[in-house]
mmCIF file of C-alpha atoms and ligand atoms in Angstrom:
data_model
loop_
_atom_site.group_PDB
_atom_site.id
_atom_site.type_symbol
_atom_site.label_atom_id
_atom_site.label_comp_id
_atom_site.label_asym_id
_atom_site.label_seq_id
_atom_site.Cartn_x
_atom_site.Cartn_y
_atom_site.Cartn_z
ATOM 1 C CA MET A 1 23.997 3.257 4.237
ATOM 2 C CA ALA A 2 20.300 3.773 4.849
ATOM 3 C CA ILE A 3 17.042 3.162 3.003
ATOM 4 C CA LEU A 4 14.766 6.201 2.757
ATOM 5 C CA ILE A 5 11.086 5.293 3.198
ATOM 6 C CA THR A 6 8.651 8.007 2.165
ATOM 7 C CA GLY A 7 5.194 7.637 3.730
ATOM 8 C CA GLY A 8 6.709 5.192 6.223
ATOM 9 C CA ALA A 9 4.003 5.847 8.841
ATOM 10 C CA GLY A 10 1.229 4.521 6.602
ATOM 11 C CA PHE A 11 -0.355 1.059 6.575
ATOM 12 C CA ILE A 12 2.039 -0.621 4.110
ATOM 13 C CA GLY A 13 4.883 1.765 4.925
ATOM 14 C CA SER A 14 4.943 0.928 8.643
ATOM 15 C CA HIS A 15 4.873 -2.812 7.970
ATOM 16 C CA THR A 16 7.723 -2.378 5.463
ATOM 17 C CA CYS A 17 9.723 -0.459 8.093
ATOM 18 C CA VAL A 18 9.379 -3.496 10.385
ATOM 19 C CA ALA A 19 10.495 -5.874 7.626
ATOM 20 C CA LEU A 20 13.571 -3.783 6.755
ATOM 21 C CA LEU A 21 14.610 -3.256 10.385
ATOM 22 C CA GLU A 22 14.254 -6.980 11.078
ATOM 23 C CA ALA A 23 16.497 -7.587 8.042
ATOM 24 C CA ASP A 24 19.070 -5.284 9.693
ATOM 25 C CA TYR A 25 18.710 -2.388 7.275
ATOM 26 C CA ASP A 26 19.139 1.153 8.564
ATOM 27 C CA ILE A 27 16.116 3.226 7.609
ATOM 28 C CA VAL A 28 15.125 6.896 7.513
ATOM 29 C CA VAL A 29 11.432 7.853 7.310
ATOM 30 C CA VAL A 30 9.878 10.952 5.782
ATOM 31 C CA ASP A 31 6.156 11.447 6.344
ATOM 32 C CA ASN A 32 3.933 14.541 6.361
ATOM 33 C CA PHE A 33 1.466 12.735 8.662
ATOM 34 C CA SER A 34 -1.467 14.053 6.589
ATOM 35 C CA ASN A 35 -3.030 10.597 6.580
ATOM 36 C CA SER A 36 -0.986 8.735 9.213
ATOM 37 C CA GLU A 37 0.125 9.015 12.838
ATOM 38 C CA PRO A 38 3.608 9.335 14.423
ATOM 39 C CA GLU A 39 2.379 6.728 16.913
ATOM 40 C CA ALA A 40 2.630 4.107 14.155
ATOM 41 C CA LEU A 41 6.384 4.742 13.928
ATOM 42 C CA ARG A 42 6.786 4.693 17.707
ATOM 43 C CA ARG A 43 5.191 1.266 17.656
ATOM 44 C CA VAL A 44 7.495 0.131 14.822
ATOM 45 C CA MET A 45 10.383 1.029 17.133
ATOM 46 C CA GLU A 46 8.745 -0.897 19.982
ATOM 47 C CA ILE A 47 8.099 -3.991 17.836
ATOM 48 C CA THR A 48 11.654 -4.097 16.467
ATOM 49 C CA GLY A 49 13.548 -2.655 19.425
ATOM 50 C CA LYS A 50 15.293 -0.388 16.922
ATOM 51 C CA SER A 51 15.310 3.366 16.463
ATOM 52 C CA PHE A 52 15.550 5.424 13.301
ATOM 53 C CA LYS A 53 15.373 9.029 12.138
ATOM 54 C CA VAL A 54 11.959 10.477 11.274
ATOM 55 C CA TYR A 55 11.545 13.690 9.274
ATOM 56 C CA ALA A 56 8.111 15.320 9.315
ATOM 57 C CA PHE A 57 7.599 17.313 6.123
ATOM 58 C CA ASP A 58 5.897 17.137 2.740
ATOM 59 C CA LEU A 59 7.911 15.829 -0.212
ATOM 60 C CA LEU A 60 6.887 18.957 -2.121
ATOM 61 C CA ASN A 61 9.415 20.804 0.088
ATOM 62 C CA GLU A 62 12.503 20.129 -2.038
ATOM 63 C CA LYS A 63 14.895 21.883 0.368
ATOM 64 C CA ASP A 64 13.763 19.725 3.289
ATOM 65 C CA LEU A 65 14.175 16.645 1.156
ATOM 66 C CA GLU A 66 17.729 17.655 0.183
ATOM 67 C CA THR A 67 18.545 17.956 3.889
ATOM 68 C CA VAL A 68 17.659 14.280 4.348
ATOM 69 C CA PHE A 69 20.187 13.321 1.661
ATOM 70 C CA ILE A 70 22.809 15.665 3.150
ATOM 71 C CA GLU A 71 22.353 14.332 6.679
ATOM 72 C CA ASN A 72 22.102 10.647 5.754
ATOM 73 C CA HIS A 73 23.921 8.291 3.382
ATOM 74 C CA ILE A 74 20.878 7.077 1.405
ATOM 75 C CA GLU A 75 21.403 3.930 -0.707
ATOM 76 C CA ALA A 76 17.869 3.476 -2.043
ATOM 77 C CA VAL A 77 14.339 4.845 -1.685
ATOM 78 C CA ILE A 78 11.037 3.054 -1.143
ATOM 79 C CA HIS A 79 8.385 5.579 -2.147
ATOM 80 C CA PHE A 80 4.955 5.117 -0.513
ATOM 81 C CA ALA A 81 3.994 8.751 0.131
ATOM 82 C CA GLY A 82 0.864 9.852 -1.724
ATOM 83 C CA LEU A 83 -2.899 10.210 -1.540
ATOM 84 C CA LYS A 84 -4.738 6.955 -2.185
ATOM 85 C CA ALA A 85 -8.522 7.229 -1.879
ATOM 86 C CA VAL A 86 -10.277 6.512 -5.170
ATOM 87 C CA GLY A 87 -13.476 8.415 -4.359
ATOM 88 C CA GLU A 88 -11.578 11.409 -2.962
ATOM 89 C CA SER A 89 -9.417 11.556 -6.103
ATOM 90 C CA VAL A 90 -12.551 12.108 -8.198
ATOM 91 C CA ALA A 91 -13.568 15.023 -5.952
ATOM 92 C CA ILE A 92 -10.139 16.742 -5.725
ATOM 93 C CA PRO A 93 -8.096 15.551 -8.740
ATOM 94 C CA LEU A 94 -5.671 18.496 -8.710
ATOM 95 C CA SER A 95 -4.578 17.641 -5.149
ATOM 96 C CA TYR A 96 -3.913 14.090 -6.312
ATOM 97 C CA TYR A 97 -1.837 15.213 -9.289
ATOM 98 C CA GLN A 98 0.042 17.744 -7.165
ATOM 99 C CA ASN A 99 0.667 15.383 -4.251
ATOM 100 C CA ASN A 100 1.317 12.162 -6.069
ATOM 101 C CA ILE A 101 2.982 13.229 -9.326
ATOM 102 C CA THR A 102 4.775 16.477 -8.477
ATOM 103 C CA SER A 103 6.200 15.041 -5.259
ATOM 104 C CA THR A 104 7.515 12.007 -7.144
ATOM 105 C CA VAL A 105 9.220 14.240 -9.727
ATOM 106 C CA ILE A 106 10.812 16.268 -6.913
ATOM 107 C CA LEU A 107 11.933 13.065 -5.184
ATOM 108 C CA CYS A 108 13.595 11.802 -8.398
ATOM 109 C CA GLU A 109 15.265 15.178 -9.003
ATOM 110 C CA VAL A 110 16.788 15.131 -5.511
ATOM 111 C CA MET A 111 17.794 11.472 -5.848
ATOM 112 C CA LYS A 112 19.541 12.313 -9.121
ATOM 113 C CA LYS A 113 21.312 15.283 -7.524
ATOM 114 C CA PHE A 114 22.751 12.992 -4.824
ATOM 115 C CA ASN A 115 23.395 10.157 -7.285
ATOM 116 C CA VAL A 116 20.907 7.785 -5.605
ATOM 117 C CA LYS A 117 19.258 5.797 -8.384
ATOM 118 C CA ASN A 118 17.668 2.777 -6.665
ATOM 119 C CA LEU A 119 13.890 3.208 -6.336
ATOM 120 C CA VAL A 120 11.008 0.948 -5.299
ATOM 121 C CA PHE A 121 7.721 2.609 -6.247
ATOM 122 C CA SER A 122 4.387 1.846 -4.579
ATOM 123 C CA SER A 123 2.107 1.280 -7.569
ATOM 124 C CA SER A 124 -1.234 -0.505 -7.618
ATOM 125 C CA ALA A 125 -3.292 -3.089 -9.479
ATOM 126 C CA THR A 126 -5.590 -0.169 -10.168
ATOM 127 C CA VAL A 127 -3.411 0.510 -13.228
ATOM 128 C CA TYR A 128 -5.110 -2.494 -14.861
ATOM 129 C CA GLY A 129 -8.485 -0.737 -14.769
ATOM 130 C CA ILE A 130 -11.208 -3.308 -15.373
ATOM 131 C CA PRO A 131 -9.025 -6.309 -16.289
ATOM 132 C CA GLU A 132 -9.739 -7.981 -19.633
ATOM 133 C CA GLN A 133 -8.772 -11.362 -18.196
ATOM 134 C CA ASN A 134 -7.716 -12.980 -14.948
ATOM 135 C CA PRO A 135 -5.230 -13.849 -13.629
ATOM 136 C CA ILE A 136 -3.658 -10.522 -14.561
ATOM 137 C CA SER A 137 -0.034 -10.522 -15.744
ATOM 138 C CA GLU A 138 2.245 -7.469 -15.825
ATOM 139 C CA ASP A 139 1.951 -7.154 -19.605
ATOM 140 C CA ALA A 140 -1.838 -6.758 -19.450
ATOM 141 C CA ASN A 141 -3.331 -3.579 -20.873
ATOM 142 C CA LEU A 142 -2.936 -0.603 -18.578
ATOM 143 C CA TRP A 143 -5.648 1.972 -18.150
ATOM 144 C CA ALA A 144 -7.000 3.860 -15.176
ATOM 145 C CA MET A 145 -10.576 4.711 -14.325
ATOM 146 C CA ASN A 146 -10.049 7.460 -11.775
ATOM 147 C CA PRO A 147 -7.559 10.227 -10.991
ATOM 148 C CA TYR A 148 -5.915 8.132 -8.261
ATOM 149 C CA GLY A 149 -5.284 5.281 -10.692
ATOM 150 C CA ARG A 150 -4.156 7.760 -13.348
ATOM 151 C CA THR A 151 -1.514 9.171 -10.961
ATOM 152 C CA LYS A 152 -0.113 5.663 -10.459
ATOM 153 C CA LEU A 153 -0.104 5.006 -14.197
ATOM 154 C CA MET A 154 1.445 8.382 -15.020
ATOM 155 C CA ILE A 155 4.163 7.910 -12.408
ATOM 156 C CA GLU A 156 4.999 4.500 -13.888
ATOM 157 C CA GLU A 157 5.359 6.194 -17.304
ATOM 158 C CA ILE A 158 7.455 9.031 -15.824
ATOM 159 C CA LEU A 159 9.794 6.478 -14.260
ATOM 160 C CA ARG A 160 10.077 4.592 -17.553
ATOM 161 C CA ASP A 161 11.020 7.860 -19.295
ATOM 162 C CA LEU A 162 13.522 8.593 -16.523
ATOM 163 C CA TYR A 163 15.136 5.198 -17.009
ATOM 164 C CA GLN A 164 15.243 5.702 -20.800
ATOM 165 C CA SER A 165 17.073 9.012 -20.219
ATOM 166 C CA ASP A 166 19.587 7.500 -17.795
ATOM 167 C CA GLN A 167 19.971 3.735 -17.699
ATOM 168 C CA SER A 168 21.987 3.767 -14.518
ATOM 169 C CA TRP A 169 18.660 3.867 -12.628
ATOM 170 C CA SER A 170 17.259 0.710 -11.054
ATOM 171 C CA ILE A 171 13.507 0.842 -10.490
ATOM 172 C CA ALA A 172 10.865 -1.660 -9.321
ATOM 173 C CA LEU A 173 7.181 -0.813 -9.818
ATOM 174 C CA LEU A 174 5.201 -2.864 -7.290
ATOM 175 C CA ARG A 175 1.537 -3.319 -8.225
ATOM 176 C CA TYR A 176 -0.354 -4.252 -5.051
ATOM 177 C CA PHE A 177 -3.624 -6.097 -5.237
ATOM 178 C CA ASN A 178 -5.771 -5.820 -2.071
ATOM 179 C CA PRO A 179 -3.643 -5.383 1.062
ATOM 180 C CA ILE A 180 -5.348 -6.444 4.331
ATOM 181 C CA GLY A 181 -4.251 -7.977 7.632
ATOM 182 C CA ALA A 182 -1.830 -6.539 10.215
ATOM 183 C CA HIS A 183 1.350 -7.342 12.109
ATOM 184 C CA GLU A 184 0.832 -10.377 14.401
ATOM 185 C CA SER A 185 1.413 -8.179 17.481
ATOM 186 C CA GLY A 186 -1.778 -6.240 16.753
ATOM 187 C CA MET A 187 0.220 -3.050 17.412
ATOM 188 C CA ILE A 188 0.190 -1.667 13.861
ATOM 189 C CA GLY A 189 -2.501 -1.984 11.206
ATOM 190 C CA GLU A 190 -4.806 -0.228 8.781
ATOM 191 C CA ASN A 191 -5.949 3.074 10.263
ATOM 192 C CA PRO A 192 -8.231 4.822 7.734
ATOM 193 C CA GLN A 193 -9.390 8.358 8.514
ATOM 194 C CA GLY A 194 -13.199 8.694 8.631
ATOM 195 C CA THR A 195 -15.472 6.017 7.143
ATOM 196 C CA PRO A 196 -13.366 3.321 5.483
ATOM 197 C CA ASN A 197 -13.529 2.993 1.683
ATOM 198 C CA ASN A 198 -11.925 -0.445 1.645
ATOM 199 C CA ILE A 199 -13.800 -3.522 2.740
ATOM 200 C CA MET A 200 -11.634 -4.984 5.505
ATOM 201 C CA PRO A 201 -11.446 -1.921 7.780
ATOM 202 C CA TYR A 202 -15.182 -1.486 7.172
ATOM 203 C CA VAL A 203 -15.809 -5.096 8.260
ATOM 204 C CA THR A 204 -13.663 -4.765 11.380
ATOM 205 C CA GLN A 205 -15.430 -1.521 12.335
ATOM 206 C CA VAL A 206 -18.772 -3.316 11.983
ATOM 207 C CA ALA A 207 -17.342 -6.111 14.140
ATOM 208 C CA ILE A 208 -16.449 -3.699 16.986
ATOM 209 C CA GLY A 209 -19.846 -2.025 16.689
ATOM 210 C CA LYS A 210 -18.536 1.291 15.368
ATOM 211 C CA LEU A 211 -20.501 0.818 12.104
ATOM 212 C CA ARG A 212 -23.933 -0.789 11.922
ATOM 213 C CA GLU A 213 -23.760 -3.015 8.842
ATOM 214 C CA LEU A 214 -21.691 -3.659 5.733
ATOM 215 C CA LYS A 215 -23.142 -2.618 2.392
ATOM 216 C CA VAL A 216 -22.213 -5.236 -0.191
ATOM 217 C CA PHE A 217 -21.799 -3.440 -3.514
ATOM 218 C CA GLY A 218 -23.740 -5.737 -5.834
ATOM 219 C CA ASN A 219 -24.405 -9.467 -5.985
ATOM 220 C CA ASN A 220 -25.126 -9.765 -9.708
ATOM 221 C CA TYR A 221 -21.565 -10.035 -10.981
ATOM 222 C CA PRO A 222 -20.605 -13.160 -13.009
ATOM 223 C CA THR A 223 -18.814 -14.704 -10.004
ATOM 224 C CA ILE A 224 -19.209 -17.699 -7.674
ATOM 225 C CA ASP A 225 -21.886 -15.951 -5.587
ATOM 226 C CA GLY A 226 -22.461 -12.751 -7.554
ATOM 227 C CA THR A 227 -20.265 -10.550 -5.364
ATOM 228 C CA GLY A 228 -16.943 -8.988 -6.361
ATOM 229 C CA VAL A 229 -13.822 -11.164 -6.349
ATOM 230 C CA ARG A 230 -10.465 -9.746 -5.262
ATOM 231 C CA ASP A 231 -6.910 -10.922 -4.583
ATOM 232 C CA TYR A 232 -6.477 -10.156 -0.878
ATOM 233 C CA ILE A 233 -2.847 -10.160 0.213
ATOM 234 C CA HIS A 234 -1.483 -10.004 3.772
ATOM 235 C CA VAL A 235 0.297 -6.701 4.408
ATOM 236 C CA VAL A 236 3.208 -8.591 5.993
ATOM 237 C CA ASP A 237 3.649 -10.611 2.774
ATOM 238 C CA LEU A 238 3.474 -7.326 0.893
ATOM 239 C CA ALA A 239 6.167 -5.795 3.133
ATOM 240 C CA HIS A 240 8.387 -8.800 2.464
ATOM 241 C CA GLY A 241 7.861 -8.224 -1.265
ATOM 242 C CA HIS A 242 9.365 -4.745 -0.847
ATOM 243 C CA LEU A 243 12.401 -6.219 0.883
ATOM 244 C CA MET A 244 12.924 -8.683 -1.977
ATOM 245 C CA ALA A 245 12.437 -5.912 -4.582
ATOM 246 C CA LEU A 246 14.958 -3.706 -2.741
ATOM 247 C CA GLU A 247 17.539 -6.478 -2.796
ATOM 248 C CA LYS A 248 16.886 -7.051 -6.484
ATOM 249 C CA ILE A 249 17.275 -3.408 -7.569
ATOM 250 C CA CYS A 250 20.394 -2.766 -5.487
ATOM 251 C CA GLY A 251 22.287 -5.286 -7.532
ATOM 252 C CA GLN A 252 21.456 -4.180 -11.073
ATOM 253 C CA THR A 253 19.920 -1.479 -13.346
ATOM 254 C CA GLY A 254 16.637 -1.503 -15.253
ATOM 255 C CA ILE A 255 12.930 -0.916 -14.658
ATOM 256 C CA GLU A 256 10.431 -3.723 -14.048
ATOM 257 C CA ALA A 257 6.806 -3.978 -12.844
ATOM 258 C CA TYR A 258 5.798 -6.772 -10.458
ATOM 259 C CA ASN A 259 2.362 -7.932 -9.316
ATOM 260 C CA LEU A 260 2.232 -8.446 -5.559
ATOM 261 C CA GLY A 261 -0.793 -10.656 -5.053
ATOM 262 C CA THR A 262 -1.524 -14.225 -3.958
ATOM 263 C CA GLY A 263 -2.880 -15.334 -7.339
ATOM 264 C CA LYS A 264 -6.131 -16.389 -5.628
ATOM 265 C CA GLY A 265 -9.435 -14.487 -5.654
ATOM 266 C CA TYR A 266 -12.105 -14.465 -2.964
ATOM 267 C CA SER A 267 -15.614 -13.001 -3.176
ATOM 268 C CA VAL A 268 -16.989 -10.464 -0.731
ATOM 269 C CA LEU A 269 -19.274 -13.115 0.803
ATOM 270 C CA GLU A 270 -16.341 -15.537 1.138
ATOM 271 C CA LEU A 271 -14.388 -12.808 2.914
ATOM 272 C CA ILE A 272 -17.303 -12.101 5.262
ATOM 273 C CA SER A 273 -17.847 -15.770 6.113
ATOM 274 C CA THR A 274 -14.121 -16.334 6.715
ATOM 275 C CA PHE A 275 -13.985 -13.291 8.985
ATOM 276 C CA GLU A 276 -17.067 -14.466 10.925
ATOM 277 C CA LYS A 277 -15.572 -17.936 11.427
ATOM 278 C CA ILE A 278 -12.240 -16.518 12.613
ATOM 279 C CA SER A 279 -13.575 -13.732 14.840
ATOM 280 C CA GLY A 280 -16.735 -15.425 16.084
ATOM 281 C CA VAL A 281 -18.505 -12.138 15.306
ATOM 282 C CA LYS A 282 -21.534 -11.978 12.976
ATOM 283 C CA ILE A 283 -21.199 -9.294 10.294
ATOM 284 C CA PRO A 284 -24.632 -7.921 9.341
ATOM 285 C CA TYR A 285 -24.711 -6.875 5.693
ATOM 286 C CA ARG A 286 -27.130 -5.612 3.073
ATOM 287 C CA ILE A 287 -26.819 -6.080 -0.696
ATOM 288 C CA VAL A 288 -26.958 -2.693 -2.442
ATOM 289 C CA GLU A 289 -26.203 -1.358 -5.908
ATOM 290 C CA ARG A 290 -22.833 -1.960 -7.535
ATOM 291 C CA ARG A 291 -20.190 0.712 -6.800
ATOM 292 C CA PRO A 292 -19.368 2.624 -10.021
ATOM 293 C CA GLY A 293 -15.946 1.689 -11.381
ATOM 294 C CA ASP A 294 -15.753 -1.666 -9.620
ATOM 295 C CA SER A 295 -14.648 -4.679 -11.634
ATOM 296 C CA ALA A 296 -16.248 -8.086 -11.162
ATOM 297 C CA VAL A 297 -13.015 -10.020 -10.757
ATOM 298 C CA SER A 298 -9.412 -9.029 -10.192
ATOM 299 C CA PHE A 299 -6.616 -11.354 -9.144
ATOM 300 C CA ALA A 300 -2.914 -11.538 -9.917
ATOM 301 C CA ASP A 301 -0.589 -13.770 -11.854
ATOM 302 C CA PRO A 302 2.276 -13.416 -9.343
ATOM 303 C CA SER A 303 4.692 -15.680 -11.232
ATOM 304 C CA LYS A 304 7.039 -12.879 -12.368
ATOM 305 C CA ALA A 305 7.686 -11.759 -8.763
ATOM 306 C CA GLU A 306 8.205 -15.388 -7.815
ATOM 307 C CA ARG A 307 10.660 -15.935 -10.687
ATOM 308 C CA GLU A 308 12.576 -12.674 -10.528
ATOM 309 C CA LEU A 309 12.303 -11.592 -6.881
ATOM 310 C CA GLY A 310 12.142 -15.005 -5.275
ATOM 311 C CA TRP A 311 8.971 -13.781 -3.534
ATOM 312 C CA ALA A 312 5.578 -15.426 -3.025
ATOM 313 C CA ALA A 313 2.744 -14.642 -0.618
ATOM 314 C CA LYS A 314 2.585 -17.165 2.225
ATOM 315 C CA LYS A 315 -0.374 -16.124 4.379
ATOM 316 C CA GLY A 316 -3.915 -17.250 3.657
ATOM 317 C CA LEU A 317 -7.267 -15.476 4.028
ATOM 318 C CA ALA A 318 -7.948 -16.879 7.504
ATOM 319 C CA GLU A 319 -4.670 -15.437 8.838
ATOM 320 C CA MET A 320 -5.397 -12.112 7.130
ATOM 321 C CA CYS A 321 -8.793 -11.963 8.858
ATOM 322 C CA ALA A 322 -7.366 -13.034 12.226
ATOM 323 C CA ASP A 323 -4.619 -10.411 12.101
ATOM 324 C CA SER A 324 -6.986 -7.628 10.936
ATOM 325 C CA TRP A 325 -9.345 -8.530 13.752
ATOM 326 C CA ARG A 326 -6.595 -8.590 16.406
ATOM 327 C CA TRP A 327 -5.410 -5.111 15.323
ATOM 328 C CA GLN A 328 -8.920 -3.640 15.336
ATOM 329 C CA SER A 329 -10.074 -5.230 18.579
ATOM 330 C CA LYS A 330 -6.881 -4.099 20.395
ATOM 331 C CA ASN A 331 -7.142 -0.612 18.853
ATOM 332 C CA PRO A 332 -10.858 0.216 18.521
ATOM 333 C CA LYS A 333 -9.937 3.819 17.691
ATOM 334 C CA GLY A 334 -6.831 2.973 15.691
ATOM 335 C CA TYR A 335 -4.016 5.303 16.764
ATOM 336 C CA GLU A 336 -6.627 7.980 17.522
ATOM 337 C CA GLU A 337 -6.415 7.922 21.308
ATOM 338 C CA LEU A 338 -2.935 9.395 20.970
ATOM 339 C CA LYS A 339 -3.927 11.990 18.391
ATOM 340 C CA GLY A 340 -3.897 14.750 20.968
ATOM 341 C CA MET A 341 -0.491 13.800 22.277
ATOM 342 C CA LYS A 342 2.768 14.331 20.401
ATOM 343 C CA ALA A 343 3.829 10.718 20.383
ATOM 344 C CA LEU A 344 7.415 10.303 21.547
ATOM 345 C CA LEU A 345 9.645 9.681 18.546
HETATM 346 C C1 WQD B 401 -13.011 -4.844 -2.424
HETATM 347 C C2 WQD B 401 -14.331 -5.544 -2.754
HETATM 348 C C3 WQD B 401 -16.026 -4.009 -3.477
HETATM 349 C C4 WQD B 401 -16.303 -1.909 0.354
HETATM 350 C C5 WQD B 401 -9.151 -0.490 -3.829
HETATM 351 C C6 WQD B 401 -8.491 0.503 -4.722
HETATM 352 C C7 WQD B 401 -7.147 -0.005 -5.165
HETATM 353 C C8 WQD B 401 -6.315 -0.406 -3.953
HETATM 354 C C9 WQD B 401 -7.054 -1.401 -3.095
HETATM 355 C C10 WQD B 401 -4.846 1.418 -3.410
HETATM 356 C C11 WQD B 401 -14.990 -4.989 -4.014
HETATM 357 C C12 WQD B 401 -16.434 -4.655 -2.153
HETATM 358 C C13 WQD B 401 -15.943 -2.773 -0.664
HETATM 359 C C14 WQD B 401 -17.623 -1.987 0.909
HETATM 360 C C15 WQD B 401 -18.122 -3.789 -0.597
HETATM 361 N N1 WQD B 401 -5.981 0.729 -3.187
HETATM 362 N N2 WQD B 401 -16.831 -3.694 -1.115
HETATM 363 N N3 WQD B 401 -18.480 -2.919 0.398
HETATM 364 O O1 WQD B 401 -11.919 -1.434 -4.800
HETATM 365 O O2 WQD B 401 -10.761 -3.711 -5.001
HETATM 366 O O3 WQD B 401 -9.401 -1.673 -4.535
HETATM 367 O O4 WQD B 401 -8.302 -0.785 -2.724
HETATM 368 O O5 WQD B 401 -3.987 1.150 -4.198
HETATM 369 O O6 WQD B 401 -6.506 1.023 -5.856
HETATM 370 O O7 WQD B 401 -9.289 0.651 -5.876
HETATM 371 O O8 WQD B 401 -10.890 -2.567 -2.767
HETATM 372 O O9 WQD B 401 -11.711 -2.966 -0.482
HETATM 373 O O10 WQD B 401 -12.741 -1.069 -1.827
HETATM 374 O O11 WQD B 401 -13.265 -3.433 -2.433
HETATM 375 O O12 WQD B 401 -18.926 -4.634 -1.035
HETATM 376 O O13 WQD B 401 -18.015 -1.215 1.831
HETATM 377 O O14 WQD B 401 -15.262 -5.303 -1.690
HETATM 378 O O15 WQD B 401 -17.162 -3.891 -4.350
HETATM 379 O O16 WQD B 401 -15.652 -6.074 -4.672
HETATM 380 P P1 WQD B 401 -10.853 -2.367 -4.360
HETATM 381 P P2 WQD B 401 -12.161 -2.438 -1.794
#
């Protein structure tokens, strides 16, 4: 029996592959490598000392996807594959709807055809829009402010409708807050293409001198120091959350959403000062205008995941900064140096 991981070469996907392999699961990865590198999976194999099948195709190719289910005995699916850049989604919304929603519908159709009805879906705290109150619980109002967030929200609704039509499905909707950090080996980590949108890869690229300074998007929010507050969660804690959700869904039916966050918020300036202390590197920054669509404060009430999945984040902000820094300083160009080569899989 194997677990199919779509988008397994991505930041959270690759860390989840490590967690599942170390828990002695067999895995199969499908990735179209549009926003990830095969090298990440080679390194997952190196870290764990385990091998696994990798299929390189887009989930929109239904026939290819059926082949995976014919060639492997799939027990459950963890579905990461999708486009995830907020700004980009505003520029090319149709690509986001096509890639994120259509591919999920195709995945569910194929799962149904092969009678595989255990699904962990990679959702996001972005479905809470600008939260009305913090900490945010799973029954908070849901609304999305950009096409990317709308795809996550729509997919959650599609999966709820699917469950209503056939209650033999077992589905976990995992709403991530702000994933940062990297595996302690420094071999896998966040590898954004082009200029990073998210703060931590931007900070680490400033720290290695690739970018000149960090722009801090506003310091006039109603927060401890005026800068935005977020619930940063270590990607390894997040990966462990997927393992716990997988174990939960494989033993029952139903559909449930879970916040995967620490329940603690830190401001941008707190993040910067923690990173500087840990890395010993000064991060030059400049306060600029707020970024449209940003909320002032967003952090999780993670008690439902604790109660129902037996999961809680363990790693603190200092460890997140240390692990992000180790990854970036050991891989100043991410996986890029191997881009030209067909990494051995
Ligand atoms: C964090 C804080 C910014 C960059 C996004 C997506 C969300 C999820 C996680 C996928 C905010 C500030 C940032 C910079 C800054 N992704 N910031 N300068 O926006 O909370 O969430 O990533 O699921 O869907 O929306 O993360 O890292 O962009 O911002 O000052 O160059 O850092 O204003 O307060 P965000 P972020």
